[in-house]
């Protein structure tokens, strides 16, 4: 199983970025996928989660600004990030869980089985 993130970069506050996560090596359609982030000196935190049935869950800090989506045909997960703030600066990781996801799993990174290497997002004020 391999997850490869891309799309990170440096933007000014208020800007937008779209992250992608290409999955390979397993049947993507059977998984729940999520985006997590980790800033220096902080714990890894959940950003958004999408279940196989399309149900999504977001952290309160990104609701209304970020949108998670998936393209099952391309085995790719996306995170559209708008109205970015300096507090969004972090390394962003995608992760997959082989089993059914609960909405609360967005707060439980330990429930995810596979992780990408991360892509850096830096937002300047």
XYZ file of C-alpha atoms in Angstrom:
125
model
C 0.000 0.000 0.000
C 1.352 3.375 -0.962
C -0.056 6.849 -0.390
C 1.626 9.808 -2.042
C 0.600 13.369 -1.232
C 1.212 16.390 -3.428
C 0.037 19.960 -3.810
C 1.528 21.596 -0.763
C 3.310 24.928 -0.903
C 3.550 28.430 0.464
C 0.658 30.867 0.230
C -0.421 34.081 1.846
C -3.247 34.276 4.322
C -6.584 34.046 2.522
C -5.152 31.962 -0.286
C -6.055 28.485 -1.472
C -4.332 25.167 -2.088
C -5.529 21.788 -3.291
C -3.834 18.709 -1.887
C -3.947 15.342 -3.627
C -3.233 11.847 -2.349
C -2.685 9.059 -4.866
C -3.345 5.595 -3.482
C -2.005 2.360 -4.885
C -1.498 -1.230 -3.853
C -4.972 -1.994 -2.535
C -8.637 -1.715 -3.336
C -9.260 1.929 -2.608
C -12.993 1.494 -2.762
C -12.961 -0.538 0.427
C -11.354 2.122 2.552
C -12.099 5.169 4.594
C -9.670 8.018 3.965
C -8.610 11.028 5.953
C -6.387 14.094 6.051
C -4.356 14.901 9.138
C -1.820 17.607 9.917
C 1.016 18.170 12.334
C 2.672 21.457 13.166
C 6.098 21.627 14.841
C 5.836 20.858 18.534
C 2.188 19.820 18.280
C 0.372 16.522 18.127
C -1.003 15.186 14.876
C -4.609 16.314 14.472
C -7.421 15.284 12.192
C -8.577 17.665 9.501
C -11.197 15.789 7.502
C -12.464 12.293 6.842
C -14.485 10.733 4.037
C -16.159 7.373 4.168
C -16.631 5.061 1.230
C -20.292 6.108 1.109
C -19.252 9.734 0.754
C -20.101 10.871 4.270
C -17.632 13.531 5.397
C -16.512 14.863 8.756
C -14.436 17.957 9.445
C -12.526 19.368 12.371
C -14.235 22.468 13.751
C -11.195 24.574 12.869
C -11.594 23.948 9.125
C -15.361 23.704 8.681
C -16.581 25.950 5.895
C -13.051 26.435 4.540
C -11.822 22.944 3.605
C -13.495 20.312 1.441
C -12.489 16.661 1.272
C -13.390 14.613 -1.787
C -12.429 11.399 -3.520
C -12.229 10.084 -7.059
C -12.615 6.337 -6.777
C -11.843 5.759 -10.448
C -8.471 7.450 -10.003
C -7.833 6.141 -6.486
C -7.181 9.710 -5.420
C -8.149 11.723 -2.373
C -8.306 15.520 -2.395
C -8.389 18.364 0.102
C -9.442 21.765 -1.193
C -8.278 24.406 1.259
C -9.672 27.929 0.993
C -9.325 31.018 3.175
C -6.086 29.671 4.570
C -4.788 31.069 7.836
C -1.295 31.049 9.386
C -2.632 28.530 11.934
C -3.131 26.076 9.041
C 0.643 25.852 8.604
C 1.648 22.214 9.078
C 2.742 19.031 7.401
C -0.364 17.445 5.905
C -0.744 13.680 5.688
C -3.308 11.466 4.054
C -4.181 8.173 5.667
C -6.354 5.186 4.957
C -8.281 2.826 7.142
C -9.116 -0.601 5.795
C -12.328 -0.920 7.754
C -15.476 1.054 8.407
C -14.969 4.564 9.742
C -16.880 6.346 12.429
C -17.185 10.110 12.151
C -15.213 10.443 15.356
C -12.243 8.716 13.761
C -11.224 12.114 12.418
C -9.903 12.642 15.971
C -8.243 9.221 16.184
C -5.184 8.972 13.904
C -4.319 5.661 15.566
C -7.297 4.066 13.817
C -5.684 4.526 10.404
C -3.582 1.790 8.878
C -1.506 3.459 6.174
C 0.068 6.902 5.891
C 1.697 9.002 3.222
C 4.973 10.854 3.650
C 3.311 14.255 3.976
C 3.278 17.534 2.084
C 4.151 20.869 3.685
C 1.680 23.745 3.756
C 2.941 27.140 4.880
C 0.621 30.128 5.225
C 2.141 33.547 5.801
C 0.329 36.540 7.258
